[in-house]
PDB file of C-alpha atoms in Angstrom:
ATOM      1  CA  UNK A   2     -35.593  27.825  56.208  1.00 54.00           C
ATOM      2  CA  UNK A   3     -36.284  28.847  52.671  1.00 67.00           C
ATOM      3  CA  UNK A   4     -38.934  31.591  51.757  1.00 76.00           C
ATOM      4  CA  UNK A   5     -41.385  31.641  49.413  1.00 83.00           C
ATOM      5  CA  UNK A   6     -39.350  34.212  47.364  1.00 84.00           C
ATOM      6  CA  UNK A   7     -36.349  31.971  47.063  1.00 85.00           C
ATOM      7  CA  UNK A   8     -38.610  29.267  45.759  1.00 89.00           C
ATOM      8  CA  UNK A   9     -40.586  31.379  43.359  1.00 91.00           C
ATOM      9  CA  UNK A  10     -36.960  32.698  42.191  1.00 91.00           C
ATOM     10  CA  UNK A  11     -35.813  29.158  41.480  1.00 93.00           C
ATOM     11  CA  UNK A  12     -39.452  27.810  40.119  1.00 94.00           C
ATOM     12  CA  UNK A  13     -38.758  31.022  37.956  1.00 95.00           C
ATOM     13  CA  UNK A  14     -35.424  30.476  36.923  1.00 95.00           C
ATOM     14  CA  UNK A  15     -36.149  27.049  36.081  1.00 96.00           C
ATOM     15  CA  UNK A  16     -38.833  27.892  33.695  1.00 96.00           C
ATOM     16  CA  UNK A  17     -37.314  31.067  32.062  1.00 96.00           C
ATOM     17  CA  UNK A  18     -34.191  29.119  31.371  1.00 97.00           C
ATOM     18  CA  UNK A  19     -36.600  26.035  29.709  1.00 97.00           C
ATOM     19  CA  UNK A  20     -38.280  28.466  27.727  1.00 97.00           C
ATOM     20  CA  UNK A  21     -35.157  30.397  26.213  1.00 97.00           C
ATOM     21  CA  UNK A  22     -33.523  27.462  25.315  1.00 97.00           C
ATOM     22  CA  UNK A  23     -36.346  26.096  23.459  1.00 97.00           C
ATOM     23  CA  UNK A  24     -37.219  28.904  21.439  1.00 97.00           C
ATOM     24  CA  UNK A  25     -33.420  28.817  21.108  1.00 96.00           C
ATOM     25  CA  UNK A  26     -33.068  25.266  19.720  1.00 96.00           C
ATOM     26  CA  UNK A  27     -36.392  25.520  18.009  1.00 94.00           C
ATOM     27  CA  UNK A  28     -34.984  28.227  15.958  1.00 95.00           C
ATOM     28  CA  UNK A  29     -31.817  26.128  14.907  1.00 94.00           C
ATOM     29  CA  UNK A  30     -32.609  22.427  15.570  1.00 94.00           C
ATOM     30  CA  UNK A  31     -29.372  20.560  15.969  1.00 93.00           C
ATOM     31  CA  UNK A  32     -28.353  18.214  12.378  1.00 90.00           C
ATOM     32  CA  UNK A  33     -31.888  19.592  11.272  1.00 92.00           C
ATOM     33  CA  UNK A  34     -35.660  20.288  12.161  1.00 92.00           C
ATOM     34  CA  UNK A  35     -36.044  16.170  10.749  1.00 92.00           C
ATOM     35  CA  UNK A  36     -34.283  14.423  12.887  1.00 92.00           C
ATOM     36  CA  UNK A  37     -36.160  15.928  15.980  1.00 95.00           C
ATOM     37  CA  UNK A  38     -39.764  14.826  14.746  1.00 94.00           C
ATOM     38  CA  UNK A  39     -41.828  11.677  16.244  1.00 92.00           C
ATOM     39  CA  UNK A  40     -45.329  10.648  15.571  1.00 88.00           C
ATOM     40  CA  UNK A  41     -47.722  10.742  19.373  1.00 87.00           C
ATOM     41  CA  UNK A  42     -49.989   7.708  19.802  1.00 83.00           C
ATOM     42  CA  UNK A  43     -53.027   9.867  17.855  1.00 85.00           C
ATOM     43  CA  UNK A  44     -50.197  10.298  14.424  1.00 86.00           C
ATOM     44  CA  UNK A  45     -49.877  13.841  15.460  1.00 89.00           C
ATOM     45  CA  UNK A  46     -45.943  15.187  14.468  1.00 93.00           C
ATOM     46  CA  UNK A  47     -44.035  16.531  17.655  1.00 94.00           C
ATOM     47  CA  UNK A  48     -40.676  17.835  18.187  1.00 96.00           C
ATOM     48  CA  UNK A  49     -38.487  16.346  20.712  1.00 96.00           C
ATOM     49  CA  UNK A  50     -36.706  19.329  21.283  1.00 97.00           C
ATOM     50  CA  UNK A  51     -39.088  19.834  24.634  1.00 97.00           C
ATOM     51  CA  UNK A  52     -36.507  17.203  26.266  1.00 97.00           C
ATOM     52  CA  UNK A  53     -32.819  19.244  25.863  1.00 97.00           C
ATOM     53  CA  UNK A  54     -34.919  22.312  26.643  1.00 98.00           C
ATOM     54  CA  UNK A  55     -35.916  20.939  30.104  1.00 97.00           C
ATOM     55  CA  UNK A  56     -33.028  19.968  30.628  1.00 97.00           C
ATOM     56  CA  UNK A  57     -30.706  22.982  30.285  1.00 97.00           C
ATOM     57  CA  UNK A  58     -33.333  24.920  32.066  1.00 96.00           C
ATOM     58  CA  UNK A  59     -33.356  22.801  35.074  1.00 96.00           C
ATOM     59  CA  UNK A  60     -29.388  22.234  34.928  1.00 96.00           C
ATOM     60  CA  UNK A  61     -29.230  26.485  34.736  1.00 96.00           C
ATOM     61  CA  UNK A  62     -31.688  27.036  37.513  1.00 94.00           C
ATOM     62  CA  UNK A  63     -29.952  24.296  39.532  1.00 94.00           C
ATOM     63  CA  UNK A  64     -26.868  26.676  39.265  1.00 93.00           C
ATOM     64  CA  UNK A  65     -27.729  29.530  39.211  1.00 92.00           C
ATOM     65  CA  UNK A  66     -31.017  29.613  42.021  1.00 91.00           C
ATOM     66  CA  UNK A  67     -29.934  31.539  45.329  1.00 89.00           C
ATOM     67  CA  UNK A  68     -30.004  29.954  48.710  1.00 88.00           C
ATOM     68  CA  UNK A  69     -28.534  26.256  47.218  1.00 91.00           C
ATOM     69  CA  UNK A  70     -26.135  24.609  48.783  1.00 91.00           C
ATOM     70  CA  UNK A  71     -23.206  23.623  47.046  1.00 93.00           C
ATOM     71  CA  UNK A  72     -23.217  19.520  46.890  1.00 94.00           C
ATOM     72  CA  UNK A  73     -26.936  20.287  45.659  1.00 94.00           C
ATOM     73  CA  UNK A  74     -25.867  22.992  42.862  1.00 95.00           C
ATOM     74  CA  UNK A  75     -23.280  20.195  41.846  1.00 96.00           C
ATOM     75  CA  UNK A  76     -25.377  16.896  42.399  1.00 97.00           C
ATOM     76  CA  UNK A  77     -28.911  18.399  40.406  1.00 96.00           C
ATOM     77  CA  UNK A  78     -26.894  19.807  37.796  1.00 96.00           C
ATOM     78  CA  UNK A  79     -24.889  17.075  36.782  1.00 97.00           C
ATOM     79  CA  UNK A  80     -27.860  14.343  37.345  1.00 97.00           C
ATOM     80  CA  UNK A  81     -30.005  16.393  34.996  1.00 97.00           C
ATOM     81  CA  UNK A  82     -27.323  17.046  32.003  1.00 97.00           C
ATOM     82  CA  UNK A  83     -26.147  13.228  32.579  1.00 97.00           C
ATOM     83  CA  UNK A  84     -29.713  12.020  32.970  1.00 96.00           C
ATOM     84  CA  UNK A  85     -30.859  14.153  29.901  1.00 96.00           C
ATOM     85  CA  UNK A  86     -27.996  13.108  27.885  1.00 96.00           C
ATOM     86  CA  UNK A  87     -28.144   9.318  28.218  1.00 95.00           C
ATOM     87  CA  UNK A  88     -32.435   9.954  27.248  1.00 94.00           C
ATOM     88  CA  UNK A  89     -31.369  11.916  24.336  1.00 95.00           C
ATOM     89  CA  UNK A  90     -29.109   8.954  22.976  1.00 92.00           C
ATOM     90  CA  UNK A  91     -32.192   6.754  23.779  1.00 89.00           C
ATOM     91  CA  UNK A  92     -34.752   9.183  21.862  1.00 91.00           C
ATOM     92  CA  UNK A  93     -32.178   9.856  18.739  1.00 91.00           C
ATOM     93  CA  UNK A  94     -30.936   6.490  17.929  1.00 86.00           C
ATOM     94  CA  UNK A  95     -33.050   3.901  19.734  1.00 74.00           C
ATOM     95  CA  UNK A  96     -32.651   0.229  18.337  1.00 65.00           C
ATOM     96  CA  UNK A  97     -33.664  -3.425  19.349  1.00 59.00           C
ATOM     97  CA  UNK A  98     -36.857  -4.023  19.818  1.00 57.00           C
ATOM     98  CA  UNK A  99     -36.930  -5.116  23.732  1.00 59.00           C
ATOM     99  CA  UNK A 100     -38.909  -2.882  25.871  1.00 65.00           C
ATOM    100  CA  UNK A 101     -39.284  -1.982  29.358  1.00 61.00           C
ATOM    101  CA  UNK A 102     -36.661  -2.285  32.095  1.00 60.00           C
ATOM    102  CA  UNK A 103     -36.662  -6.001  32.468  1.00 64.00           C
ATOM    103  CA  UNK A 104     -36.830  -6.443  28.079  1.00 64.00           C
ATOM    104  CA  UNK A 105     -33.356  -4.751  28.105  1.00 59.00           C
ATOM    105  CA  UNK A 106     -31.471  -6.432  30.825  1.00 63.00           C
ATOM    106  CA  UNK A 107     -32.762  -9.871  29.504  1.00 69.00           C
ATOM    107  CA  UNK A 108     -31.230  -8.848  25.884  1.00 64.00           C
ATOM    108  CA  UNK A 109     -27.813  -7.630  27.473  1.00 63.00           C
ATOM    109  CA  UNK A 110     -27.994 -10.816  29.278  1.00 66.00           C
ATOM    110  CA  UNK A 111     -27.973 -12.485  25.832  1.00 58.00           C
ATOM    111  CA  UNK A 112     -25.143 -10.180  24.405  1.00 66.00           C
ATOM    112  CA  UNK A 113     -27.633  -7.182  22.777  1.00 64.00           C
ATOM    113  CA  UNK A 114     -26.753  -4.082  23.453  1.00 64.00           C
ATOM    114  CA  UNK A 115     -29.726  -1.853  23.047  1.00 75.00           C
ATOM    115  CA  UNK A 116     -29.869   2.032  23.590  1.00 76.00           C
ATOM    116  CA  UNK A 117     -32.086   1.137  26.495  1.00 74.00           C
ATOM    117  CA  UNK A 118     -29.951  -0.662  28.328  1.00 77.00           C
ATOM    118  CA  UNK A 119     -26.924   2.105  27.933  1.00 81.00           C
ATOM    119  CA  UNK A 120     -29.689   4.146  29.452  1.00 84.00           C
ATOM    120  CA  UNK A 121     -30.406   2.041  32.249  1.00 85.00           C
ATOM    121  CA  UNK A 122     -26.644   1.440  32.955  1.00 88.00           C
ATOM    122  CA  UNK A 123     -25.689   4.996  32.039  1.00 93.00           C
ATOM    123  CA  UNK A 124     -28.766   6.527  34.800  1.00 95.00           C
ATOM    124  CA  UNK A 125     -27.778   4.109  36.912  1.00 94.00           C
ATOM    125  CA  UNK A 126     -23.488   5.449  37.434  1.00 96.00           C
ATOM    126  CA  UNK A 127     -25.231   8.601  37.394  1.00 96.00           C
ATOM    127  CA  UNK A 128     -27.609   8.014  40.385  1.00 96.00           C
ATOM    128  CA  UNK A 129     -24.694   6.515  42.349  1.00 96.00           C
ATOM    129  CA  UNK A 130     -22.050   9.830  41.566  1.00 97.00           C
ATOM    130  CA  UNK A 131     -25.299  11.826  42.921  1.00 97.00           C
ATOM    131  CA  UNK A 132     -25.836  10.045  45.926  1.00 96.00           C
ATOM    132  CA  UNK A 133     -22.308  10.200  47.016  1.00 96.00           C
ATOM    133  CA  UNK A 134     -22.198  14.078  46.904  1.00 96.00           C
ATOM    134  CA  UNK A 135     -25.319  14.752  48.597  1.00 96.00           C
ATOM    135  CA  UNK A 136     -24.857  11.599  51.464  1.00 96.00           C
ATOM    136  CA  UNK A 137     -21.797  11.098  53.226  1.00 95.00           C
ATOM    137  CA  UNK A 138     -22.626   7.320  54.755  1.00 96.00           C
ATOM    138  CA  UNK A 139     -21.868   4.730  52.476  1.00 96.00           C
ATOM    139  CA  UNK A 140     -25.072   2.738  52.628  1.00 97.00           C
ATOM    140  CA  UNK A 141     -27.269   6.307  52.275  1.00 97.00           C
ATOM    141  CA  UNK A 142     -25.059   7.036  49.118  1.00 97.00           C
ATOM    142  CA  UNK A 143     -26.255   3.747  47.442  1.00 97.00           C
ATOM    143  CA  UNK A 144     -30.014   4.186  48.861  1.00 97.00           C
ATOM    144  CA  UNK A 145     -29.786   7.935  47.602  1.00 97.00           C
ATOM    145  CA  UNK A 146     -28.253   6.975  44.340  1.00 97.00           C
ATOM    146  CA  UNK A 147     -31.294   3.871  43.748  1.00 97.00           C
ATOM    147  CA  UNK A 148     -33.604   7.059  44.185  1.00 97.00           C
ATOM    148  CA  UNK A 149     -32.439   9.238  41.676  1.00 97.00           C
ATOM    149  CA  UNK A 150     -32.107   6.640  39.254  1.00 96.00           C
ATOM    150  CA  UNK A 151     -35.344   5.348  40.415  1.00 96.00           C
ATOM    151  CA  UNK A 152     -36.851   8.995  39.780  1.00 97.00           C
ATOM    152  CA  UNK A 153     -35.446   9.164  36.475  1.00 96.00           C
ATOM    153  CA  UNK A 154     -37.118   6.105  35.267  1.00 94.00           C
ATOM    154  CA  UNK A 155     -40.097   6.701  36.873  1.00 96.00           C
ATOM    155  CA  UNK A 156     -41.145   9.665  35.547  1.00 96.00           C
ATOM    156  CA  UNK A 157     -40.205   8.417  32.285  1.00 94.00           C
ATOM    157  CA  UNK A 158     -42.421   5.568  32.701  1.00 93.00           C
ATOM    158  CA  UNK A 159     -45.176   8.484  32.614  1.00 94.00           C
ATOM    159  CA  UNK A 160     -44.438  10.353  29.460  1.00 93.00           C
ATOM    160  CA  UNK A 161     -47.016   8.198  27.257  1.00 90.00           C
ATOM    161  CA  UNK A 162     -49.651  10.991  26.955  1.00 93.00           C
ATOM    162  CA  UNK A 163     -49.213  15.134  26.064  1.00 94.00           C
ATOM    163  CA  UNK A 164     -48.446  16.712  29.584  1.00 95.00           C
ATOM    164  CA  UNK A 165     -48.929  13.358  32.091  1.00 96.00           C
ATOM    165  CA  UNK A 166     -45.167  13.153  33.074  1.00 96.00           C
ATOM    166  CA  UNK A 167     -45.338  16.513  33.951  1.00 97.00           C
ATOM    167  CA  UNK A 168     -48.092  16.136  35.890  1.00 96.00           C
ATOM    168  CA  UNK A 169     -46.786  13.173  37.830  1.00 95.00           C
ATOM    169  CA  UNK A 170     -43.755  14.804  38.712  1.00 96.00           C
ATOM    170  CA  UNK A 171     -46.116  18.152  40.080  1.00 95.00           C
ATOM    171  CA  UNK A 172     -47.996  15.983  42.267  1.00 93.00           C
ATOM    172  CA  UNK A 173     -45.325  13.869  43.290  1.00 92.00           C
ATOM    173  CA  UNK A 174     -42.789  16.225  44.493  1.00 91.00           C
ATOM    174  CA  UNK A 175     -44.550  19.376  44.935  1.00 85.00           C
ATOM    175  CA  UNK A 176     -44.880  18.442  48.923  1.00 85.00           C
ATOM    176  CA  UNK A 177     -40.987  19.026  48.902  1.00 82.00           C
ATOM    177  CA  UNK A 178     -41.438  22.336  48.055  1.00 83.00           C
ATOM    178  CA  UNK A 179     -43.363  23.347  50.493  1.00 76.00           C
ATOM    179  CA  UNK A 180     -41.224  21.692  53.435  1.00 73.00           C
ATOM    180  CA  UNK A 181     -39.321  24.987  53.310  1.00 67.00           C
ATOM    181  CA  UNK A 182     -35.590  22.791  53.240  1.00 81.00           C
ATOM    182  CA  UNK A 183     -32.838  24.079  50.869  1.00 85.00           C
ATOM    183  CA  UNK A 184     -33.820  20.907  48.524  1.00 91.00           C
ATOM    184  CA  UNK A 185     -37.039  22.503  47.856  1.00 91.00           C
ATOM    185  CA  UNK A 186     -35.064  24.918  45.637  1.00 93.00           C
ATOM    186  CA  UNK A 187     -34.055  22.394  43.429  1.00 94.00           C
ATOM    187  CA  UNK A 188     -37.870  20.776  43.171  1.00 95.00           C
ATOM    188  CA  UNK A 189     -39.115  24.469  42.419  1.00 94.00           C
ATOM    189  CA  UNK A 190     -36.463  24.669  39.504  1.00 95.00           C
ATOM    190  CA  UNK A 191     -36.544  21.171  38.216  1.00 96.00           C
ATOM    191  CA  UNK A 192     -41.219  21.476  38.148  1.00 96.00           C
ATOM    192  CA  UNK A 193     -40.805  25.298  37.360  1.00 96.00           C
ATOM    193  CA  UNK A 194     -38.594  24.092  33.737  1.00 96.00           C
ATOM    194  CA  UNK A 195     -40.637  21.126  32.938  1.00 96.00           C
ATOM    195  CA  UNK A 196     -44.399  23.635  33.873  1.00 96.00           C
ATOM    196  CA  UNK A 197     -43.012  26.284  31.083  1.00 96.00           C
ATOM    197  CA  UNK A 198     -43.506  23.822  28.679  1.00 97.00           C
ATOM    198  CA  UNK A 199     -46.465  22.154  29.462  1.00 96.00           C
ATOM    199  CA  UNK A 200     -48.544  24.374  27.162  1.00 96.00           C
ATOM    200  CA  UNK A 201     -46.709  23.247  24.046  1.00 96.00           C
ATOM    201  CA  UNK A 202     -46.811  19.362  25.463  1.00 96.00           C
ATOM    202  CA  UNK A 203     -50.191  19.184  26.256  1.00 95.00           C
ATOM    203  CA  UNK A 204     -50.694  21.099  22.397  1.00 94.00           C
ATOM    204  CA  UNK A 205     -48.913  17.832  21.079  1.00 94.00           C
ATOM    205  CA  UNK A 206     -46.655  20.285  19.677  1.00 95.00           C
ATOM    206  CA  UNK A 207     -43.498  18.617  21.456  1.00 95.00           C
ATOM    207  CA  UNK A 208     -42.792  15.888  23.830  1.00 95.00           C
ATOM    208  CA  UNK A 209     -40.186  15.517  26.459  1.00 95.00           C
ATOM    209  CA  UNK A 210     -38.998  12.466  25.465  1.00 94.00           C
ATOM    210  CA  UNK A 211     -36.650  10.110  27.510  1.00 94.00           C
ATOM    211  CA  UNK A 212     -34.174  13.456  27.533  1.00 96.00           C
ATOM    212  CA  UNK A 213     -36.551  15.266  29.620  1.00 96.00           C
ATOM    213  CA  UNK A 214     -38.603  12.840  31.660  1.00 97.00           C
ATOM    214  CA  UNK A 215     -34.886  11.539  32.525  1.00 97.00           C
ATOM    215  CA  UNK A 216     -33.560  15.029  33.263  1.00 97.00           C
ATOM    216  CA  UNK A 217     -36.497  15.869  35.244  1.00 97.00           C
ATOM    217  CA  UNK A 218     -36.760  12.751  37.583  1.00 97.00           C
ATOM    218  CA  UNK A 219     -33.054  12.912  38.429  1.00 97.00           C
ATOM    219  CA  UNK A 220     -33.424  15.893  39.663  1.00 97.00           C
ATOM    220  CA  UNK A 221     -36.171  15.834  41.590  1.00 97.00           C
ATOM    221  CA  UNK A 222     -34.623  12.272  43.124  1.00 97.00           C
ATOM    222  CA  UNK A 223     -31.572  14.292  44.002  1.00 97.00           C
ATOM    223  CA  UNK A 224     -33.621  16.928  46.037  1.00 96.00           C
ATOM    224  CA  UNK A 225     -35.946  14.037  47.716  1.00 95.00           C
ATOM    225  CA  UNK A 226     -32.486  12.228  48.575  1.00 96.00           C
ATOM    226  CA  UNK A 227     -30.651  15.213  50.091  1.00 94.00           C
ATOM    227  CA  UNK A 228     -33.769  15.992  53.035  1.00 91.00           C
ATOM    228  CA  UNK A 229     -34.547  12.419  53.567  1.00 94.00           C
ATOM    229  CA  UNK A 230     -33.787  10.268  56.268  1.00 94.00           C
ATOM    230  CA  UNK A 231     -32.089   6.701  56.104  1.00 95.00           C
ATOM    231  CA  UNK A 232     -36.102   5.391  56.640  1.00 96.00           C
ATOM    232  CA  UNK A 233     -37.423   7.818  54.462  1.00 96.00           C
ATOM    233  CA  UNK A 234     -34.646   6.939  51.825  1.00 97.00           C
ATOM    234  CA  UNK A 235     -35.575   3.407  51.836  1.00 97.00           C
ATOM    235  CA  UNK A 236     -39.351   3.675  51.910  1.00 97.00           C
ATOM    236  CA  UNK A 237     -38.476   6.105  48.454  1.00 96.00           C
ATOM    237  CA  UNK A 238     -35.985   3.698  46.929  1.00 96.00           C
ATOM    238  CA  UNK A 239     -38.419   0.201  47.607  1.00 97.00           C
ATOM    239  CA  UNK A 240     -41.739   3.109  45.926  1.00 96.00           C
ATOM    240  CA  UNK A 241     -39.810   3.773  43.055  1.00 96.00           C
ATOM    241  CA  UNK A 242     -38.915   0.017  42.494  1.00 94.00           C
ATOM    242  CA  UNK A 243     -42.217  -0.863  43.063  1.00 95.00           C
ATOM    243  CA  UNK A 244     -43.549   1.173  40.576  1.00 94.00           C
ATOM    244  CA  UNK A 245     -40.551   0.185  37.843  1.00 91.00           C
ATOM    245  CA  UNK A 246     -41.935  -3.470  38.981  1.00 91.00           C
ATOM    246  CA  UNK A 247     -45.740  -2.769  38.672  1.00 92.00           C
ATOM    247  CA  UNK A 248     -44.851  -1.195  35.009  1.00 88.00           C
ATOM    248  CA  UNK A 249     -43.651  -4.430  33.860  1.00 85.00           C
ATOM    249  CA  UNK A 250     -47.052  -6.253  34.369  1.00 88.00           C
ATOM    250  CA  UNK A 251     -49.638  -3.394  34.739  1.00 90.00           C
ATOM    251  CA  UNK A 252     -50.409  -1.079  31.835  1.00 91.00           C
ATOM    252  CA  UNK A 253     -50.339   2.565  34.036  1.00 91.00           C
ATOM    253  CA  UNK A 254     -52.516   3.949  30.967  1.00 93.00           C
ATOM    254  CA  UNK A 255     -55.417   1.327  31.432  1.00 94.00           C
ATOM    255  CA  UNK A 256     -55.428   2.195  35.267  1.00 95.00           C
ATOM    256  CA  UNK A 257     -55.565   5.773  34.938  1.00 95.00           C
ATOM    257  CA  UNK A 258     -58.191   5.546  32.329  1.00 93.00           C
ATOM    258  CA  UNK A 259     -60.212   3.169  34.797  1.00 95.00           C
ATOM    259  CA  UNK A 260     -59.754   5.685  38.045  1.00 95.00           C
ATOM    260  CA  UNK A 261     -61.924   9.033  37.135  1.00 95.00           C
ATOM    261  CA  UNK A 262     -60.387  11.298  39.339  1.00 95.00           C
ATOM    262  CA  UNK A 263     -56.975  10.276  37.460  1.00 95.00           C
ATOM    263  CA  UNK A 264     -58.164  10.267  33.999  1.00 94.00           C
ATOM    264  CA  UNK A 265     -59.762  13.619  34.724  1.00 95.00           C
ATOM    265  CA  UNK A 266     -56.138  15.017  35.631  1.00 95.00           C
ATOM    266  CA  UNK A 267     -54.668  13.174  33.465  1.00 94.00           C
ATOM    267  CA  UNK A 268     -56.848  14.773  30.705  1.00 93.00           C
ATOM    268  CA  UNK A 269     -56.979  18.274  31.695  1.00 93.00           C
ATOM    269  CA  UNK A 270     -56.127  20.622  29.011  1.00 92.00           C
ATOM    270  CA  UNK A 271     -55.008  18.364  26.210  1.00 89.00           C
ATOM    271  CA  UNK A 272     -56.914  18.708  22.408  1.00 86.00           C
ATOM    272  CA  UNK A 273     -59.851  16.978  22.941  1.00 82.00           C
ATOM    273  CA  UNK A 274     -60.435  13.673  20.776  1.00 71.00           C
ATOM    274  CA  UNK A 275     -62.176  13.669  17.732  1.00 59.00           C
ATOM    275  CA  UNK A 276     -66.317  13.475  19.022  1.00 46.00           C
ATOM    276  CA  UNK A 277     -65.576  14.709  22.384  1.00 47.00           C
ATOM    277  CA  UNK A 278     -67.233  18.048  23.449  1.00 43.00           C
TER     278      UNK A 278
END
């Protein structure tokens, strides 16, 4: 069983490691400040640097937090650098104008590669090389691997709004914390990285961009895939596709702002719009 100090260490870890490599990178953006800055949906300017910050702090926590087992030191860090890195290629040099999951397959179908697709593909090998260190049965490596890809997307398929990714992933995966299983370790340190930089996202000073929503799910799909069962593994794999499905046809936006208790979390502690108390 894990303590509550071991996952306060790795929450910590994961957080500590986020924010030092931000204030890091923010310091001395990589090819220049320029080629890090997007425009929100309200015109605001944000840096994308949130995303490679995440990242490395989850990757560092997933490493270095005590109690850990080995396959899930090697399986979270490497989904959340490969995850992260495949984003990052998505958020710095994005082209073709398809969109969604089913928008990118349908123009590699017709011999288009877009950055979207290399993402899909590219999340995809990586889900699979995750599942088969932290399953050893065959068919539970391919289940675990459609979760951690599925996670990856999924949480990306949140980041529209300053701070709701984050919150998604909080109250999706915070129950795996609590189970007291070595996994929960690597949920502490994967919410504990993306939660140190909530302030600044929810500010609409940065954004985590594919990098980080895509660092972030992997590794929280690699912890959910190491405790569950073969059942449990399926029921998570056939959510997370259902969700990737539901995206494709239902604007998740329009259905938070429709639910109150959703659009009240969902607008907790983000700048107010202009007229609003």
């Amino acid at each position: 069983m894990v303590g509550v100090g071991g996952v306060v260490a790795a929450a910590a870890l994961g957080g500590g490691a986020a924010r030092g490599a931000y204030r890091l990178l923010n310091a001395r953006p990589p090819g220049g400040r320029e080629c890090w800055i997007r425009k929100n949906n309200r015109g605001r300017e944000l840096t994308l640097l949130e995303g490679p910050a995440v990242t490395l702090g989850v990757a560092a926590a997933a490493l270095l937090a005590p109690g850990l087992p080995s396959t899930l030191r090697l399986a979270g860090c490497g989904a959340a650098l490969g995850a992260g890195a495949v984003g990052l290629y998505d958020d710095l040099n994005e082209r073709g104008a398809a969109k969604g999951f089913r928008g990118h397959l349908s123009a590699l179908a017709h011999g288009e590669v877009t950055t979207g697709a290399v993402k899909i593909l590219g999340i995809g090998a990586i889900g699979l090389a995750a599942g088969a260190v932290v399953r050893r049965d065959p068919l539970d490596r391919v289940l675990a691997g459609l979760v951690v890809a599925g996670a990856a997307n999924v949480v990306n398929l949140f980041d529209l709004r300053p701070g709701r990714a984050t919150k998604a992933a909080v109250i999706g995966a915070a129950g795996g914390v609590l189970r007291g299983s070595p996994s929960g370790l690597l949920t502490a340190a994967a919410l504990g990285g993306a939660a140190a930089l909530l302030p600044e996202d929810l500010g609409e000073q940065a954004m985590l961009g594919d990098c980080g929503a895509n660092a972030l799910g992997a590794a929280l799909g690699v912890a959910a895939a190491a405790r569950a069962s073969r059942t449990g593994l399926v029921g998570l794999a056939a959510a997370l596709a259902a969700l990737t499905a539901a995206s494709e046809k239902v604007s998740f936006t329009k259905v938070i702002a429709a639910t109150p208790p959703l659009r009240a979390i969902d607008e907790w502690g983000r700048i107010p719009k202009q007229g609003d108390a």
